[in-house]
Tab-separated table of N, CA and C in Angstrom:
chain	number	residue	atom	x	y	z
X	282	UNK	N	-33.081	-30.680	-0.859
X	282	UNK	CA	-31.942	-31.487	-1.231
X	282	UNK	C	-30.702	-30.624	-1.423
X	283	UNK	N	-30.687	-28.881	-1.781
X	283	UNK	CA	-29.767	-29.017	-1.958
X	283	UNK	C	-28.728	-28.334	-1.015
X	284	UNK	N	-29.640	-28.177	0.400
X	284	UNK	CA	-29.311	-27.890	1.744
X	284	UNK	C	-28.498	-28.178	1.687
X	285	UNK	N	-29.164	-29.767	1.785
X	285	UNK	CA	-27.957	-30.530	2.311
X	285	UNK	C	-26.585	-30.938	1.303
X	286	UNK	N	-27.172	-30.891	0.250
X	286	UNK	CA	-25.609	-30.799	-0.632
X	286	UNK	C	-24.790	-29.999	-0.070
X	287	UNK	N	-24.884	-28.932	-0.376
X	287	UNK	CA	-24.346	-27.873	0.108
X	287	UNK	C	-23.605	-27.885	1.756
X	288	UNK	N	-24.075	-28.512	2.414
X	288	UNK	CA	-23.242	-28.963	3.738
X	288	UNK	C	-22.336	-29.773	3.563
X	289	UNK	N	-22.629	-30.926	2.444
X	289	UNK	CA	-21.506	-31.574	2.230
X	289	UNK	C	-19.986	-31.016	2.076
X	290	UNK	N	-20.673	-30.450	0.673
X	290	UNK	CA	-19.824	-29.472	0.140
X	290	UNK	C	-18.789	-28.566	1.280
X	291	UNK	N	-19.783	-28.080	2.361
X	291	UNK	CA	-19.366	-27.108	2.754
X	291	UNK	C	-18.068	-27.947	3.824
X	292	UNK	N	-18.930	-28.993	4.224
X	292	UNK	CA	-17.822	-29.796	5.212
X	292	UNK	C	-16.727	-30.394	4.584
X	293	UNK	N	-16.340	-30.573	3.740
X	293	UNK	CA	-14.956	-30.782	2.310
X	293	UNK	C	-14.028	-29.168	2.610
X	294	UNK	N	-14.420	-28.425	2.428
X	294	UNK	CA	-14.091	-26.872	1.838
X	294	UNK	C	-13.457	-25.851	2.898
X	295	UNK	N	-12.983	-25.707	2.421
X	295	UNK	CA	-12.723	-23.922	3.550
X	295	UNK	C	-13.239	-22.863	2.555
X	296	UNK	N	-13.951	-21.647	2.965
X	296	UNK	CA	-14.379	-21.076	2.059
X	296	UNK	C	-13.513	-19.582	2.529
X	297	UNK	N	-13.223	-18.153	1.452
X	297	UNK	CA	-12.384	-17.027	1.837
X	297	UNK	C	-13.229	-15.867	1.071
X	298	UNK	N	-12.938	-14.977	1.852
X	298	UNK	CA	-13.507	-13.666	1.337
X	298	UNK	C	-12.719	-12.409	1.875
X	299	UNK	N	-12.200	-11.628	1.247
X	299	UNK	CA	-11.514	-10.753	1.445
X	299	UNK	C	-11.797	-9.285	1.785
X	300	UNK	N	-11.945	-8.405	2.957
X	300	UNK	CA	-12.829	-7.274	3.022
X	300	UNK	C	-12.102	-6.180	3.435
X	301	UNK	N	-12.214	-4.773	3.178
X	301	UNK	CA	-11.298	-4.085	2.985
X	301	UNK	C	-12.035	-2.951	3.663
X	302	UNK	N	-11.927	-2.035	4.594
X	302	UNK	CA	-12.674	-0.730	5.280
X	302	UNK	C	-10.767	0.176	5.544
X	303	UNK	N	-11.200	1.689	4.962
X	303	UNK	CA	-10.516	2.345	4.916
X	303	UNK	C	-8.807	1.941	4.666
X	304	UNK	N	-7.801	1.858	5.827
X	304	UNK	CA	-6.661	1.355	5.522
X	304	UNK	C	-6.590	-0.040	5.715
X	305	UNK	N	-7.540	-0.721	6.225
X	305	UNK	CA	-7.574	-2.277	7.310
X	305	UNK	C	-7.538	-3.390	5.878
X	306	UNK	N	-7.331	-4.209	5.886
X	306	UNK	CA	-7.439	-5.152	4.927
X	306	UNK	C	-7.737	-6.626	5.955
X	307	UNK	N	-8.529	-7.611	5.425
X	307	UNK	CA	-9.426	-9.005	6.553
X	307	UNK	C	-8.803	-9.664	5.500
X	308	UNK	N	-8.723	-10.754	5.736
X	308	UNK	CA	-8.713	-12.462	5.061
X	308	UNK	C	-9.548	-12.840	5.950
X	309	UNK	N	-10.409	-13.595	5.300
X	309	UNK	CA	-11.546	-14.447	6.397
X	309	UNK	C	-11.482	-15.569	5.782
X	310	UNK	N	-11.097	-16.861	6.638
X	310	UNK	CA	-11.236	-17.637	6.002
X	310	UNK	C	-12.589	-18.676	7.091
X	311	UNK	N	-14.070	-19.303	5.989
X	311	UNK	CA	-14.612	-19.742	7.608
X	311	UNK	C	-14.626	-21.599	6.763
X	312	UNK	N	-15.166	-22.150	7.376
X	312	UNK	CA	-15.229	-24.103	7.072
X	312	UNK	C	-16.466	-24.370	8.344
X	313	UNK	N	-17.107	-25.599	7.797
X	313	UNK	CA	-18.217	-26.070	8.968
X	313	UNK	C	-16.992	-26.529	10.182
X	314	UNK	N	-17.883	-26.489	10.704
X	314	UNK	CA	-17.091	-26.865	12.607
X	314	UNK	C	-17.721	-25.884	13.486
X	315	UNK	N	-17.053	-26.450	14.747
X	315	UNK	CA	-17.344	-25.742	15.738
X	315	UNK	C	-17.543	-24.024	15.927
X	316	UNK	N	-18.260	-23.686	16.561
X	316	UNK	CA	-18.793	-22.159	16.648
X	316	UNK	C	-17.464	-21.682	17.337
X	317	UNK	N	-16.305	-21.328	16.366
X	317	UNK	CA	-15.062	-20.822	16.958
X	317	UNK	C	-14.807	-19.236	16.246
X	318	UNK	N	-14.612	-18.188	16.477
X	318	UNK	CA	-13.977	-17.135	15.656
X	318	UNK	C	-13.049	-16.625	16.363
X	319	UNK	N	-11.725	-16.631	15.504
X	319	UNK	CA	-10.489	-16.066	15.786
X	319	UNK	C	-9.942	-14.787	15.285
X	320	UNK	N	-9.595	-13.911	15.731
X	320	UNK	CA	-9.091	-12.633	14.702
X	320	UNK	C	-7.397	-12.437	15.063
X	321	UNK	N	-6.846	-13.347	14.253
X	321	UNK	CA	-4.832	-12.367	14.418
X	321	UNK	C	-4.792	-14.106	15.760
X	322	UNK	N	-5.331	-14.788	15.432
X	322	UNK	CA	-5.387	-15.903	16.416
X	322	UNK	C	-5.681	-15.504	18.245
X	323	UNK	N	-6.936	-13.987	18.248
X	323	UNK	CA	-7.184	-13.968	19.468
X	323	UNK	C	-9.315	-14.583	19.619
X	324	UNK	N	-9.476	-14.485	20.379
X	324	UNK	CA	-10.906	-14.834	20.347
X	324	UNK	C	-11.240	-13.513	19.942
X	325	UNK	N	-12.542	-13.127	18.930
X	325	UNK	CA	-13.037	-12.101	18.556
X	325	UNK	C	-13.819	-10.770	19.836
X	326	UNK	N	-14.057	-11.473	20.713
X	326	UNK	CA	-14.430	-10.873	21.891
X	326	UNK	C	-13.131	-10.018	22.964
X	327	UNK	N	-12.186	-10.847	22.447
X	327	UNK	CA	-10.795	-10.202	23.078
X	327	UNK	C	-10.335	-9.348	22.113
X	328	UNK	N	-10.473	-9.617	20.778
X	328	UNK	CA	-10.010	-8.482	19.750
X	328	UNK	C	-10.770	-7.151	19.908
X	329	UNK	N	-12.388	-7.261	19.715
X	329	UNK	CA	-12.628	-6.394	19.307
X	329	UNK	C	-13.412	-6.366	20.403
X	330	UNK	N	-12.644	-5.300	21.864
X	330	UNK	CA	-13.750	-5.301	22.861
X	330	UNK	C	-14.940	-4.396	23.081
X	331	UNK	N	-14.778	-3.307	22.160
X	331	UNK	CA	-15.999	-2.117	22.216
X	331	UNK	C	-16.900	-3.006	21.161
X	332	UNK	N	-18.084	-2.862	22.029
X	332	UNK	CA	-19.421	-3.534	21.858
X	332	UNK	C	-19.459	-3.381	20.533
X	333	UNK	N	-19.222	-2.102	20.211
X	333	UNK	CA	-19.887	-1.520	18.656
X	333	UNK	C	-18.894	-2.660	17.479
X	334	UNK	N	-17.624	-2.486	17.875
X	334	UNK	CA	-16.842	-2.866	16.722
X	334	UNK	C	-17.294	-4.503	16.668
X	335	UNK	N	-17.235	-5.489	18.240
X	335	UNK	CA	-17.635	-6.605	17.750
X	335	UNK	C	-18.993	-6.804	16.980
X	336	UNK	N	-19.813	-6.249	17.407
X	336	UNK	CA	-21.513	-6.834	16.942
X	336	UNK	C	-21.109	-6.108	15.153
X	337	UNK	N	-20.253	-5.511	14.819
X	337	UNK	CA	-20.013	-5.077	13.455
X	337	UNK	C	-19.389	-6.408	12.739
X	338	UNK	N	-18.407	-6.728	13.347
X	338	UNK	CA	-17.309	-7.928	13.130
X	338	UNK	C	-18.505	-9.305	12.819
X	339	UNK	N	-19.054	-9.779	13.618
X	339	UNK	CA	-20.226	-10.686	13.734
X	339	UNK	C	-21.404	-11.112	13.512
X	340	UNK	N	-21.908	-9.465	13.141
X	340	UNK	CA	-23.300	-9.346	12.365
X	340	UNK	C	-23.549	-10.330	11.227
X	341	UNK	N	-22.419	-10.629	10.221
X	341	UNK	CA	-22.933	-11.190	8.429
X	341	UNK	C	-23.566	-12.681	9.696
X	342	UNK	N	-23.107	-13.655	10.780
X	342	UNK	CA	-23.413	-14.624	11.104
X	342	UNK	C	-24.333	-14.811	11.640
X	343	UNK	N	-24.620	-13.463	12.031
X	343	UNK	CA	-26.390	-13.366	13.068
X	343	UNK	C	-26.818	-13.271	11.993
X	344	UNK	N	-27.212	-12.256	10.926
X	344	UNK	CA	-27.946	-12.328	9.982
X	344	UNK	C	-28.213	-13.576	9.320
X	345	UNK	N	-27.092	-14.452	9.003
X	345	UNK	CA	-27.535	-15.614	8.707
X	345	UNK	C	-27.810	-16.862	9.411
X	346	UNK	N	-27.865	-16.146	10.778
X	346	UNK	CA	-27.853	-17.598	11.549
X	346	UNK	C	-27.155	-18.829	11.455
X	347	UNK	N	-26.000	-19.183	10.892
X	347	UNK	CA	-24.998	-19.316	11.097
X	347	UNK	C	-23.620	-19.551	11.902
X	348	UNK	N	-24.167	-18.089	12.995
X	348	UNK	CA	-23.375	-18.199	14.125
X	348	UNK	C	-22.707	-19.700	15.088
X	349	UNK	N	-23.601	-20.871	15.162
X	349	UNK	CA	-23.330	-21.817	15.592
X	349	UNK	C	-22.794	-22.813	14.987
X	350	UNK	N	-22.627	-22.829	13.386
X	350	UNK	CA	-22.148	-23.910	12.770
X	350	UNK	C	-20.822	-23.416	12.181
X	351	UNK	N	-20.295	-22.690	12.100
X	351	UNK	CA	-18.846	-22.127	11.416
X	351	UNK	C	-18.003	-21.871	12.434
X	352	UNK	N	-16.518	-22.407	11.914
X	352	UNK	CA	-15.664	-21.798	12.612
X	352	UNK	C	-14.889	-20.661	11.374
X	353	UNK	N	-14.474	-19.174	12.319
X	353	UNK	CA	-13.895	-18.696	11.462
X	353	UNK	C	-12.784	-17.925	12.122
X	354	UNK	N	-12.011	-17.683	11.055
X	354	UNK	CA	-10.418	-17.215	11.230
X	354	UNK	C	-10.117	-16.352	10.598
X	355	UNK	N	-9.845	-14.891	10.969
X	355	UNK	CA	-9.797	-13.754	10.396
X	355	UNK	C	-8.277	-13.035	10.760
X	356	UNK	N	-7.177	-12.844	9.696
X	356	UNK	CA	-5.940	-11.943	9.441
X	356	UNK	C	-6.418	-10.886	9.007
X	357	UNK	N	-6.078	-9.665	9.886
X	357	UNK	CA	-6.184	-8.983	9.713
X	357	UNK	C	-5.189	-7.747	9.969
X	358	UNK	N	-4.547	-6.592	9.093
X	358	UNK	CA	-3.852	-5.700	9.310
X	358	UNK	C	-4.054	-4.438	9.055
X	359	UNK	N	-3.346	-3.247	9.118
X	359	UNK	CA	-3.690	-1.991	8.686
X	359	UNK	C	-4.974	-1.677	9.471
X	360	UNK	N	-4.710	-0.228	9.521
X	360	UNK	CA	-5.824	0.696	9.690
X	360	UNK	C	-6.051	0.622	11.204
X	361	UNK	N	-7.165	1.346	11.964
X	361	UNK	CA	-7.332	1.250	13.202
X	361	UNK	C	-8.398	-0.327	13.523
X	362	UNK	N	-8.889	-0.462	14.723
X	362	UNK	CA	-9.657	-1.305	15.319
X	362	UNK	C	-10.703	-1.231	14.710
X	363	UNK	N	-11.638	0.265	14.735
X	363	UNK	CA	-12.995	-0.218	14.092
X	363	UNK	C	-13.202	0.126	12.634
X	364	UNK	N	-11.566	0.181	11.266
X	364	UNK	CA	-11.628	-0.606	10.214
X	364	UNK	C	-11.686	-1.568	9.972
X	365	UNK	N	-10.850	-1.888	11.333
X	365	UNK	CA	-9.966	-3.643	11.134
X	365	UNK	C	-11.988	-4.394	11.382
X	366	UNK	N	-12.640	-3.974	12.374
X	366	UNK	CA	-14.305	-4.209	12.505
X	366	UNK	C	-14.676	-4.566	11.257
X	367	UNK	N	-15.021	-3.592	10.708
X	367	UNK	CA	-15.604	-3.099	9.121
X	367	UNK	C	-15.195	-3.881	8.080
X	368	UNK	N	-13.404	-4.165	7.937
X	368	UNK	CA	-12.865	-4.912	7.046
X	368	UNK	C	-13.457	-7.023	7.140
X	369	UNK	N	-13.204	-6.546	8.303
X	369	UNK	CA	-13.862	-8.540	8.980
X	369	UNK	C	-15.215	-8.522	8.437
X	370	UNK	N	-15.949	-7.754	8.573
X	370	UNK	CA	-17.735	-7.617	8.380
X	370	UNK	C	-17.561	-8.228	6.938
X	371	UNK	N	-16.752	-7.295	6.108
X	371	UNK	CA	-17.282	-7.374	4.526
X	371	UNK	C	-16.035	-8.795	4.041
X	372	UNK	N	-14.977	-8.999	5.070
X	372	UNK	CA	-14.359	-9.977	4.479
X	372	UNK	C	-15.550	-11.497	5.110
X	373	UNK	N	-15.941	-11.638	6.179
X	373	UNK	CA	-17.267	-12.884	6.390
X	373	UNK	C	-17.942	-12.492	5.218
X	374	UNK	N	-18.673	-11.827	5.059
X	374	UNK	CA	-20.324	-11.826	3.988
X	374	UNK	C	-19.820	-12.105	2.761
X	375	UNK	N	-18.512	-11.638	2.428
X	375	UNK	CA	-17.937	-12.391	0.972
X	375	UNK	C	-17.723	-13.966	1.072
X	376	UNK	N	-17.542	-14.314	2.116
X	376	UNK	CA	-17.137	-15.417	1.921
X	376	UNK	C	-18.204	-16.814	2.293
X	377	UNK	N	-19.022	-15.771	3.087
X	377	UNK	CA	-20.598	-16.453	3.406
X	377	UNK	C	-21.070	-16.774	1.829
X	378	UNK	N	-21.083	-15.843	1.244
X	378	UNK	CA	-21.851	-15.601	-0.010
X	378	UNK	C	-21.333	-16.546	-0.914
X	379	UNK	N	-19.610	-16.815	-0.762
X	379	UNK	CA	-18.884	-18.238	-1.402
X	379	UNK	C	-19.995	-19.660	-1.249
X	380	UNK	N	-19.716	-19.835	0.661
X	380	UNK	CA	-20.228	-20.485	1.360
X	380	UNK	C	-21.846	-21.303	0.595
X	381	UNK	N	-22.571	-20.227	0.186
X	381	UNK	CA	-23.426	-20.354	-0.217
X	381	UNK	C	-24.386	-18.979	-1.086
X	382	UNK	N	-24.287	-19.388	-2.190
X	382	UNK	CA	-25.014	-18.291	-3.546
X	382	UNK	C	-26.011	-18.237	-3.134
X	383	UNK	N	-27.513	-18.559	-2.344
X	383	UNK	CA	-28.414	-18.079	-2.287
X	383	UNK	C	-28.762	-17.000	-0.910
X	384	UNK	N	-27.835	-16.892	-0.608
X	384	UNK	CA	-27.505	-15.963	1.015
X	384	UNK	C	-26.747	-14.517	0.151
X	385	UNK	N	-26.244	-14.503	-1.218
X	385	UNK	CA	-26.127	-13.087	-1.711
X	385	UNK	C	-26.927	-12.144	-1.744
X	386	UNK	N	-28.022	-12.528	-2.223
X	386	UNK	CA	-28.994	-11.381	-2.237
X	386	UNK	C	-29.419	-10.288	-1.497
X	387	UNK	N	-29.447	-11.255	-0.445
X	387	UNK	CA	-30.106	-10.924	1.085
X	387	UNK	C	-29.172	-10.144	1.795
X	388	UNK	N	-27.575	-10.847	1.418
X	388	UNK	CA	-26.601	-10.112	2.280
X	388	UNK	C	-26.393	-8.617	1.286
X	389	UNK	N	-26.829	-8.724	0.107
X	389	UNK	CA	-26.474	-6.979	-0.684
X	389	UNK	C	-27.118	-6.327	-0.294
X	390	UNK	N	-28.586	-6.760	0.001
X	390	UNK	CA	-29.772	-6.385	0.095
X	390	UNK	C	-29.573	-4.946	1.285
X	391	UNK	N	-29.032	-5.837	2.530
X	391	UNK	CA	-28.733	-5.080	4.052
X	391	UNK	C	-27.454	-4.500	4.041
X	392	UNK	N	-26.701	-4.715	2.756
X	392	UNK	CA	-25.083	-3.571	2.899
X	392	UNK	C	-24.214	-4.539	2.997
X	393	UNK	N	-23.918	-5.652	3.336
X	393	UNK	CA	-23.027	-6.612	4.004
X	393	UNK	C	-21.769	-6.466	2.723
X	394	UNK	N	-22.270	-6.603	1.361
X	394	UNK	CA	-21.448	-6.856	0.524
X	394	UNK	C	-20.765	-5.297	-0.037
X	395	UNK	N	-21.257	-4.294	0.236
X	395	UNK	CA	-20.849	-2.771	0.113
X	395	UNK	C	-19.506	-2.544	0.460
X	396	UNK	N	-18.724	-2.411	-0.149
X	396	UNK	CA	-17.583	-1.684	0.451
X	396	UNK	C	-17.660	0.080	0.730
X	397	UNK	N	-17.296	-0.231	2.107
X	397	UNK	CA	-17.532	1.449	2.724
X	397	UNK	C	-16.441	2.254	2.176
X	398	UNK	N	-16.813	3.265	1.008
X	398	UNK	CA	-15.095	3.865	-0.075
X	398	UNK	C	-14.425	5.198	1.092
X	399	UNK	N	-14.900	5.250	2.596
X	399	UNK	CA	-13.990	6.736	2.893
X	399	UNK	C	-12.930	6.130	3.204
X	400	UNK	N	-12.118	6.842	3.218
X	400	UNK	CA	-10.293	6.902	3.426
X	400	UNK	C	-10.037	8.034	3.918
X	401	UNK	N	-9.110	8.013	4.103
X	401	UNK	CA	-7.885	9.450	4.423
X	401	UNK	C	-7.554	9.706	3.102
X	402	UNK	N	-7.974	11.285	3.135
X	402	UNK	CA	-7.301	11.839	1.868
X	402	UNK	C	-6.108	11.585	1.713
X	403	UNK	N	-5.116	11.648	0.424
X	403	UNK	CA	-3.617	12.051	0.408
X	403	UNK	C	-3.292	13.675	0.472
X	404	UNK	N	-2.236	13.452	1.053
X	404	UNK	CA	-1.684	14.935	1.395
X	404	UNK	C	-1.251	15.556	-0.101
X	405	UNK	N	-1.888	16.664	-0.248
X	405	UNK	CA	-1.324	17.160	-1.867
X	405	UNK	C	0.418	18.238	-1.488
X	406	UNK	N	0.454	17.928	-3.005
X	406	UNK	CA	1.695	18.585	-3.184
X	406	UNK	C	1.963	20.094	-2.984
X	407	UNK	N	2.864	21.068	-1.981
X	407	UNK	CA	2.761	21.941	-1.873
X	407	UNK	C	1.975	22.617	-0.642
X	408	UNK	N	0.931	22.097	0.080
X	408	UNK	CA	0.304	22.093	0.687
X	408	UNK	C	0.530	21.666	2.598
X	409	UNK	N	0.113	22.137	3.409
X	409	UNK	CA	0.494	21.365	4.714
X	409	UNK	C	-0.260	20.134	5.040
X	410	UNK	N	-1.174	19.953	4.440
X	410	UNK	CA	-2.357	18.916	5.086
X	410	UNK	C	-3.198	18.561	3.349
X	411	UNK	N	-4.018	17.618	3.710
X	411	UNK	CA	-4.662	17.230	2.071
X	411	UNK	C	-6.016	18.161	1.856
X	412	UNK	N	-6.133	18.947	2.980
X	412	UNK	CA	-6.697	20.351	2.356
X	412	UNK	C	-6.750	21.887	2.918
X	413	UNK	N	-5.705	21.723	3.895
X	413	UNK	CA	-5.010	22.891	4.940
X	413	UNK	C	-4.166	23.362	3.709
X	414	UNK	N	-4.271	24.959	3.298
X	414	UNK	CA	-3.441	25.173	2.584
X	414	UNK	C	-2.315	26.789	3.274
X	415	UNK	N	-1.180	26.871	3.129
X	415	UNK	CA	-0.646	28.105	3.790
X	415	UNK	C	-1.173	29.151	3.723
X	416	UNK	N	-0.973	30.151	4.244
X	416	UNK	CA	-2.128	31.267	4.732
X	416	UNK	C	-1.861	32.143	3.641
X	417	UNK	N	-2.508	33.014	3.605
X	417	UNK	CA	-2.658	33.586	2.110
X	417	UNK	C	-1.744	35.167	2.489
X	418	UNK	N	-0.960	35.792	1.794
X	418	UNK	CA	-0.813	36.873	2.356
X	418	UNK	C	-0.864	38.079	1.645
X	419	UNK	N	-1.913	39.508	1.826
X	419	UNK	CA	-1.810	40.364	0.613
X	419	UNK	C	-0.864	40.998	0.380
X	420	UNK	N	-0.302	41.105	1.769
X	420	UNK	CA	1.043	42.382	1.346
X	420	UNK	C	2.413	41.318	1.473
């Protein structure tokens, strides 16, 4: 019974999750409907054409099987292509996990909900690079 609540629910709703990889920042927003995903309003297959970055982008929906009943719509800026990947990954599984509380577990379980913390260092003060430092000289 409460499947199907929950579809109700879900068909009322737009659900959002926000995901963040290195400089990239996602808005994902997904709602029941048609098996549509958009990224920056292109098809996700035109966004993200290296194999690796889409099946990254798309994975939280295979995992939940899913893939055929959501449409989703992903803004995304900053950072390169396969952050902007990474950022979409963790902005879907947040919002899957909105979508529905008993799909959290499972999605922490496999990483989905992890935020990946590397960045680009900041460049320190004094210094040429954020850990290139000028050459040392004895005499």
């Amino acid at each position: 019974m409460s499947s199907s609540g929950s579809s109700i629910n879900a068909a009322a709703k737009q659900f959002y999750g926000t995901g963040r990889r290195r400089e990239a920042v996602a808005r994902v927003y997904i709602k029941a409907g048609a098996a549509r995903f958009t990224v920056n309003g292109r098809p996700v297959d035109d966004y993200f054409r290296n194999v690796a970055w889409h099946t990254a982008a798309t994975e939280p929906l295979k995992f939940t099987q899913m893939h055929d009943q959501l449409e989703v719509k992903a803004q995304v800026k900053g950072g390169g292509v396969g952050g902007q990947a990474g950022a979409v990954r963790m902005g879907l599984s947040r919002a899957l996990a909105r979508l529905n509380p008993e799909l959290r577990p499972s999605l922490r379980k496999n990483g989905f909900l992890t935020r990946d913390p590397r960045m680009k260092e900041r460049k320190k003060y004094g210094q040429k690079g954020a850990r290139r430092r000028f050459q040392y000289s004895k005499r």
